[in-house]
Short mmCIF file of N, CA and C in Angstrom, two decimals:
data_model
loop_
_atom_site.label_atom_id
_atom_site.label_comp_id
_atom_site.label_asym_id
_atom_site.label_seq_id
_atom_site.Cartn_x
_atom_site.Cartn_y
_atom_site.Cartn_z
N ARG A 1 0.83 -1.18 0.00
CA ARG A 1 0.00 0.00 0.00
C ARG A 1 0.88 1.24 0.00
N GLU A 2 0.40 2.27 -0.66
CA GLU A 2 1.18 3.48 -0.81
C GLU A 2 1.41 4.20 0.52
N ASP A 3 0.43 4.14 1.45
CA ASP A 3 0.60 4.82 2.73
C ASP A 3 1.65 4.15 3.61
N GLU A 4 2.04 2.92 3.29
CA GLU A 4 3.06 2.21 4.05
C GLU A 4 4.47 2.52 3.55
N LEU A 5 4.58 3.13 2.37
CA LEU A 5 5.90 3.37 1.78
C LEU A 5 6.79 4.26 2.64
N PRO A 6 6.31 5.40 3.16
CA PRO A 6 7.20 6.20 4.02
C PRO A 6 7.70 5.41 5.24
N GLU A 7 6.84 4.59 5.82
CA GLU A 7 7.26 3.76 6.97
C GLU A 7 8.34 2.78 6.53
N LEU A 8 8.15 2.15 5.38
CA LEU A 8 9.14 1.20 4.87
C LEU A 8 10.46 1.91 4.58
N ASP A 9 10.39 3.09 4.00
CA ASP A 9 11.60 3.87 3.73
C ASP A 9 12.35 4.16 5.03
N ARG A 10 11.62 4.53 6.07
CA ARG A 10 12.24 4.80 7.37
C ARG A 10 12.88 3.53 7.91
N GLN A 11 12.18 2.41 7.81
CA GLN A 11 12.71 1.15 8.31
C GLN A 11 13.98 0.75 7.56
N ILE A 12 13.97 0.91 6.25
CA ILE A 12 15.16 0.58 5.45
C ILE A 12 16.33 1.47 5.86
N ALA A 13 16.04 2.74 6.07
CA ALA A 13 17.11 3.67 6.50
C ALA A 13 17.68 3.25 7.85
N GLU A 14 16.84 2.80 8.76
CA GLU A 14 17.32 2.36 10.07
C GLU A 14 18.16 1.08 9.96
N ILE A 15 17.77 0.16 9.08
CA ILE A 15 18.56 -1.05 8.86
C ILE A 15 19.92 -0.66 8.28
N ALA A 16 19.91 0.26 7.31
CA ALA A 16 21.16 0.71 6.69
C ALA A 16 22.06 1.40 7.70
N GLU A 17 21.49 2.19 8.60
CA GLU A 17 22.27 2.86 9.65
C GLU A 17 22.98 1.83 10.53
N ALA A 18 22.28 0.80 10.91
CA ALA A 18 22.88 -0.24 11.75
C ALA A 18 24.03 -0.92 11.01
N LEU A 19 23.85 -1.19 9.73
CA LEU A 19 24.92 -1.81 8.95
C LEU A 19 26.10 -0.87 8.81
N GLN A 20 25.85 0.41 8.59
CA GLN A 20 26.94 1.38 8.52
C GLN A 20 27.71 1.45 9.83
N GLN A 21 27.00 1.36 10.94
CA GLN A 21 27.68 1.37 12.24
C GLN A 21 28.53 0.12 12.41
N MET A 22 28.02 -1.04 11.95
CA MET A 22 28.82 -2.26 12.00
C MET A 22 30.12 -2.08 11.24
N GLU A 23 30.00 -1.52 10.03
CA GLU A 23 31.18 -1.32 9.19
C GLU A 23 32.17 -0.37 9.88
N ALA A 24 31.66 0.72 10.45
CA ALA A 24 32.53 1.69 11.13
C ALA A 24 33.22 1.05 12.32
N ASP A 25 32.46 0.28 13.11
CA ASP A 25 33.05 -0.39 14.27
C ASP A 25 34.12 -1.38 13.84
N ALA A 26 33.84 -2.14 12.80
CA ALA A 26 34.81 -3.14 12.33
C ALA A 26 36.09 -2.46 11.83
N LEU A 27 35.96 -1.32 11.17
CA LEU A 27 37.13 -0.59 10.69
C LEU A 27 37.99 -0.09 11.85
N LYS A 28 37.32 0.24 12.96
CA LYS A 28 38.05 0.71 14.15
C LYS A 28 38.56 -0.46 14.98
N MET A 29 38.37 -1.67 14.46
CA MET A 29 38.76 -2.89 15.16
C MET A 29 38.01 -3.04 16.48
N ALA A 30 36.83 -2.46 16.53
CA ALA A 30 35.96 -2.60 17.71
C ALA A 30 35.00 -3.76 17.45
N GLN A 31 34.45 -4.29 18.49
CA GLN A 31 33.44 -5.34 18.35
C GLN A 31 32.12 -4.70 17.92
N PRO A 32 31.64 -4.97 16.71
CA PRO A 32 30.39 -4.35 16.26
C PRO A 32 29.14 -5.10 16.76
N LEU A 33 29.23 -5.67 17.93
CA LEU A 33 28.15 -6.50 18.45
C LEU A 33 26.85 -5.73 18.61
N GLU A 34 26.91 -4.52 19.15
CA GLU A 34 25.68 -3.74 19.35
C GLU A 34 25.05 -3.37 18.01
N ALA A 35 25.86 -2.99 17.03
CA ALA A 35 25.32 -2.67 15.71
C ALA A 35 24.76 -3.92 15.04
N ASP A 36 25.38 -5.06 15.26
CA ASP A 36 24.88 -6.33 14.73
C ASP A 36 23.50 -6.63 15.33
N ARG A 37 23.40 -6.47 16.65
CA ARG A 37 22.12 -6.68 17.32
C ARG A 37 21.06 -5.74 16.74
N LEU A 38 21.43 -4.48 16.57
CA LEU A 38 20.49 -3.49 16.06
C LEU A 38 20.06 -3.83 14.63
N PHE A 39 20.99 -4.30 13.80
CA PHE A 39 20.65 -4.70 12.44
C PHE A 39 19.56 -5.77 12.46
N HIS A 40 19.79 -6.81 13.24
CA HIS A 40 18.82 -7.91 13.28
C HIS A 40 17.48 -7.44 13.86
N LEU A 41 17.54 -6.61 14.86
CA LEU A 41 16.31 -6.09 15.46
C LEU A 41 15.54 -5.24 14.45
N ARG A 42 16.24 -4.37 13.72
CA ARG A 42 15.57 -3.52 12.73
C ARG A 42 14.96 -4.33 11.60
N VAL A 43 15.64 -5.39 11.17
CA VAL A 43 15.07 -6.26 10.14
C VAL A 43 13.80 -6.92 10.67
N ALA A 44 13.86 -7.42 11.90
CA ALA A 44 12.68 -8.04 12.50
C ALA A 44 11.53 -7.04 12.62
N GLU A 45 11.84 -5.83 13.05
CA GLU A 45 10.80 -4.80 13.18
C GLU A 45 10.17 -4.48 11.84
N ALA A 46 10.97 -4.51 10.77
CA ALA A 46 10.45 -4.19 9.44
C ALA A 46 9.45 -5.23 8.93
N THR A 47 9.46 -6.41 9.55
CA THR A 47 8.47 -7.42 9.15
C THR A 47 7.10 -7.14 9.74
N ASN A 48 7.07 -6.22 10.71
CA ASN A 48 5.82 -5.90 11.43
C ASN A 48 5.24 -7.14 12.12
N ASN A 49 6.13 -8.04 12.52
CA ASN A 49 5.74 -9.27 13.21
C ASN A 49 6.29 -9.17 14.64
N VAL A 50 5.40 -8.82 15.56
CA VAL A 50 5.80 -8.60 16.95
C VAL A 50 6.43 -9.86 17.55
N ALA A 51 5.91 -11.02 17.21
CA ALA A 51 6.47 -12.26 17.76
C ALA A 51 7.93 -12.44 17.31
N LEU A 52 8.22 -12.14 16.06
CA LEU A 52 9.58 -12.26 15.56
C LEU A 52 10.50 -11.27 16.28
N VAL A 53 10.02 -10.07 16.50
CA VAL A 53 10.82 -9.07 17.23
C VAL A 53 11.19 -9.61 18.61
N HIS A 54 10.23 -10.22 19.30
CA HIS A 54 10.50 -10.77 20.63
C HIS A 54 11.49 -11.93 20.57
N VAL A 55 11.38 -12.77 19.55
CA VAL A 55 12.33 -13.88 19.40
C VAL A 55 13.74 -13.34 19.19
N VAL A 56 13.87 -12.37 18.30
CA VAL A 56 15.19 -11.80 18.03
C VAL A 56 15.77 -11.16 19.30
N MET A 57 14.93 -10.42 20.01
CA MET A 57 15.40 -9.80 21.26
C MET A 57 15.85 -10.87 22.25
N GLY A 58 15.09 -11.94 22.36
CA GLY A 58 15.46 -13.01 23.29
C GLY A 58 16.76 -13.69 22.91
N LEU A 59 16.96 -13.92 21.62
CA LEU A 59 18.20 -14.54 21.17
C LEU A 59 19.40 -13.63 21.46
N TRP A 60 19.22 -12.33 21.28
CA TRP A 60 20.32 -11.41 21.56
C TRP A 60 20.58 -11.30 23.05
N GLU A 61 19.55 -11.42 23.85
CA GLU A 61 19.79 -11.43 25.30
C GLU A 61 20.64 -12.63 25.69
N GLU A 62 20.39 -13.76 25.06
CA GLU A 62 21.20 -14.96 25.32
C GLU A 62 22.64 -14.74 24.88
N ARG A 63 22.80 -14.11 23.72
CA ARG A 63 24.16 -13.87 23.22
C ARG A 63 24.92 -12.93 24.14
N GLY A 64 24.21 -12.08 24.84
CA GLY A 64 24.86 -11.17 25.77
C GLY A 64 25.02 -11.75 27.15
N GLY A 65 24.68 -13.00 27.32
CA GLY A 65 24.77 -13.64 28.62
C GLY A 65 26.20 -13.90 29.05
N PRO A 66 26.38 -14.31 30.28
CA PRO A 66 27.72 -14.47 30.84
C PRO A 66 28.59 -15.50 30.11
N LEU A 67 28.01 -16.60 29.65
CA LEU A 67 28.82 -17.61 28.97
C LEU A 67 29.37 -17.06 27.66
N PHE A 68 28.50 -16.46 26.85
CA PHE A 68 28.98 -15.91 25.58
C PHE A 68 29.97 -14.79 25.82
N THR A 69 29.71 -13.95 26.80
CA THR A 69 30.61 -12.84 27.10
C THR A 69 32.01 -13.35 27.42
N LYS A 70 32.10 -14.44 28.15
CA LYS A 70 33.41 -15.00 28.50
C LYS A 70 34.09 -15.66 27.29
N LEU A 71 33.28 -16.15 26.35
CA LEU A 71 33.84 -16.93 25.24
C LEU A 71 33.81 -16.20 23.90
N HIS A 72 33.40 -14.93 23.87
CA HIS A 72 33.22 -14.25 22.60
C HIS A 72 34.48 -14.25 21.75
N HIS A 73 35.64 -14.26 22.34
CA HIS A 73 36.88 -14.25 21.57
C HIS A 73 37.05 -15.51 20.73
N HIS A 74 36.31 -16.57 21.06
CA HIS A 74 36.35 -17.79 20.25
C HIS A 74 35.57 -17.61 18.95
N PHE A 75 34.64 -16.67 18.92
CA PHE A 75 33.71 -16.57 17.80
C PHE A 75 33.85 -15.28 17.01
N ASP A 76 34.29 -14.21 17.64
CA ASP A 76 34.34 -12.91 17.00
C ASP A 76 35.78 -12.55 16.64
N ASN A 77 35.99 -12.27 15.36
CA ASN A 77 37.29 -11.83 14.88
C ASN A 77 37.06 -11.00 13.62
N PRO A 78 38.06 -10.28 13.15
CA PRO A 78 37.85 -9.43 11.98
C PRO A 78 37.33 -10.18 10.75
N LYS A 79 37.79 -11.39 10.55
CA LYS A 79 37.34 -12.17 9.39
C LYS A 79 35.86 -12.52 9.52
N SER A 80 35.43 -12.92 10.70
CA SER A 80 34.02 -13.28 10.88
C SER A 80 33.12 -12.05 10.76
N TRP A 81 33.59 -10.89 11.27
CA TRP A 81 32.78 -9.68 11.15
C TRP A 81 32.70 -9.24 9.70
N SER A 82 33.77 -9.38 8.96
CA SER A 82 33.76 -9.01 7.54
C SER A 82 32.75 -9.86 6.77
N ALA A 83 32.73 -11.14 7.05
CA ALA A 83 31.76 -12.04 6.40
C ALA A 83 30.33 -11.66 6.79
N ALA A 84 30.11 -11.38 8.06
CA ALA A 84 28.77 -11.00 8.52
C ALA A 84 28.31 -9.72 7.84
N ILE A 85 29.21 -8.77 7.68
CA ILE A 85 28.84 -7.51 7.02
C ILE A 85 28.46 -7.76 5.57
N ARG A 86 29.21 -8.59 4.87
CA ARG A 86 28.84 -8.93 3.48
C ARG A 86 27.47 -9.59 3.43
N GLU A 87 27.21 -10.49 4.36
CA GLU A 87 25.92 -11.18 4.40
C GLU A 87 24.79 -10.21 4.73
N HIS A 88 25.04 -9.30 5.66
CA HIS A 88 24.03 -8.30 6.00
C HIS A 88 23.75 -7.39 4.80
N THR A 89 24.79 -7.07 4.06
CA THR A 89 24.61 -6.23 2.88
C THR A 89 23.69 -6.90 1.88
N ALA A 90 23.82 -8.20 1.70
CA ALA A 90 22.93 -8.94 0.78
C ALA A 90 21.49 -8.88 1.27
N VAL A 91 21.29 -8.98 2.57
CA VAL A 91 19.94 -8.89 3.14
C VAL A 91 19.38 -7.49 2.87
N LEU A 92 20.17 -6.48 3.19
CA LEU A 92 19.71 -5.10 2.98
C LEU A 92 19.43 -4.82 1.51
N ASP A 93 20.28 -5.28 0.62
CA ASP A 93 20.06 -5.07 -0.81
C ASP A 93 18.73 -5.67 -1.26
N ALA A 94 18.41 -6.85 -0.76
CA ALA A 94 17.13 -7.48 -1.12
C ALA A 94 15.95 -6.70 -0.56
N ILE A 95 16.09 -6.21 0.66
CA ILE A 95 15.02 -5.42 1.27
C ILE A 95 14.85 -4.12 0.48
N ARG A 96 15.94 -3.47 0.16
CA ARG A 96 15.88 -2.23 -0.65
C ARG A 96 15.22 -2.49 -2.00
N GLY A 97 15.46 -3.67 -2.55
CA GLY A 97 14.88 -4.03 -3.84
C GLY A 97 13.45 -4.53 -3.73
N HIS A 98 12.90 -4.48 -2.53
CA HIS A 98 11.52 -4.93 -2.28
C HIS A 98 11.33 -6.37 -2.76
N ASP A 99 12.34 -7.19 -2.46
CA ASP A 99 12.32 -8.60 -2.86
C ASP A 99 12.32 -9.47 -1.60
N PRO A 100 11.11 -9.72 -1.05
CA PRO A 100 11.06 -10.48 0.21
C PRO A 100 11.60 -11.90 0.09
N ASP A 101 11.44 -12.52 -1.08
CA ASP A 101 11.95 -13.88 -1.24
C ASP A 101 13.48 -13.89 -1.15
N GLN A 102 14.12 -12.94 -1.84
CA GLN A 102 15.58 -12.87 -1.78
C GLN A 102 16.05 -12.45 -0.40
N ALA A 103 15.31 -11.56 0.26
CA ALA A 103 15.68 -11.16 1.62
C ALA A 103 15.65 -12.37 2.55
N ARG A 104 14.64 -13.19 2.40
CA ARG A 104 14.52 -14.40 3.22
C ARG A 104 15.68 -15.35 2.93
N VAL A 105 15.98 -15.56 1.65
CA VAL A 105 17.09 -16.44 1.27
C VAL A 105 18.40 -15.89 1.82
N SER A 106 18.62 -14.59 1.68
CA SER A 106 19.86 -13.98 2.16
C SER A 106 19.99 -14.10 3.68
N MET A 107 18.88 -13.90 4.39
CA MET A 107 18.94 -14.02 5.85
C MET A 107 19.18 -15.47 6.25
N HIS A 108 18.55 -16.41 5.56
CA HIS A 108 18.80 -17.83 5.86
C HIS A 108 20.27 -18.17 5.61
N GLN A 109 20.83 -17.67 4.51
CA GLN A 109 22.24 -17.93 4.22
C GLN A 109 23.12 -17.33 5.30
N HIS A 110 22.78 -16.12 5.73
CA HIS A 110 23.55 -15.48 6.79
C HIS A 110 23.50 -16.30 8.08
N MET A 111 22.32 -16.72 8.46
CA MET A 111 22.20 -17.49 9.70
C MET A 111 22.92 -18.83 9.59
N ASP A 112 22.85 -19.46 8.42
CA ASP A 112 23.58 -20.71 8.21
C ASP A 112 25.09 -20.49 8.32
N GLN A 113 25.58 -19.43 7.69
CA GLN A 113 27.01 -19.14 7.73
C GLN A 113 27.46 -18.77 9.14
N ALA A 114 26.62 -17.99 9.84
CA ALA A 114 26.96 -17.61 11.22
C ALA A 114 27.04 -18.87 12.09
N SER A 115 26.13 -19.79 11.89
CA SER A 115 26.16 -21.04 12.64
C SER A 115 27.43 -21.84 12.33
N LYS A 116 27.80 -21.87 11.06
CA LYS A 116 29.03 -22.58 10.67
C LYS A 116 30.27 -21.91 11.27
N ARG A 117 30.29 -20.57 11.25
CA ARG A 117 31.43 -19.86 11.85
C ARG A 117 31.50 -20.16 13.34
N PHE A 118 30.36 -20.14 14.00
CA PHE A 118 30.29 -20.42 15.42
C PHE A 118 30.79 -21.84 15.71
N SER A 119 30.30 -22.80 14.94
CA SER A 119 30.68 -24.20 15.14
C SER A 119 32.15 -24.43 14.85
N LYS A 120 32.63 -23.83 13.75
CA LYS A 120 34.04 -24.00 13.38
C LYS A 120 34.95 -23.40 14.44
N SER A 121 34.59 -22.22 14.92
CA SER A 121 35.40 -21.58 15.95
C SER A 121 35.41 -22.43 17.21
N TRP A 122 34.28 -22.95 17.57
CA TRP A 122 34.16 -23.75 18.78
C TRP A 122 34.94 -25.07 18.63
N ASP A 123 34.75 -25.75 17.48
CA ASP A 123 35.40 -27.03 17.26
C ASP A 123 36.92 -26.89 17.11
N GLY A 124 37.35 -25.72 16.64
CA GLY A 124 38.78 -25.53 16.42
C GLY A 124 39.56 -25.21 17.66
N ARG A 125 38.91 -25.10 18.78
CA ARG A 125 39.61 -24.71 20.04
C ARG A 125 39.92 -25.92 20.88
#
């Protein structure tokens, strides 16, 4: 619907802002974890699915828990952040292109790759 377009434009801009912050943090060799969380949250919010927003928030709360905080160095490194940024860019490009099928595929690929990075990092220690 045409009246939803300004809202969608705002949501896309917020997703892009989060991705830009991730890129800036990664360039500064900082952990872009907060920008990563915000990216995923903004994507969930753009679906207008409150249940999905709550699931994403819950998953990020777990990632911020004491176990992950102690072990984050096993999973987060410049190479993994660079890959995540490329994957996020594919998601954003699909959303900007108003292609929900490609956005879904890109997000699934990102989550699969993130899981593989997590598993590989864990298994390699």
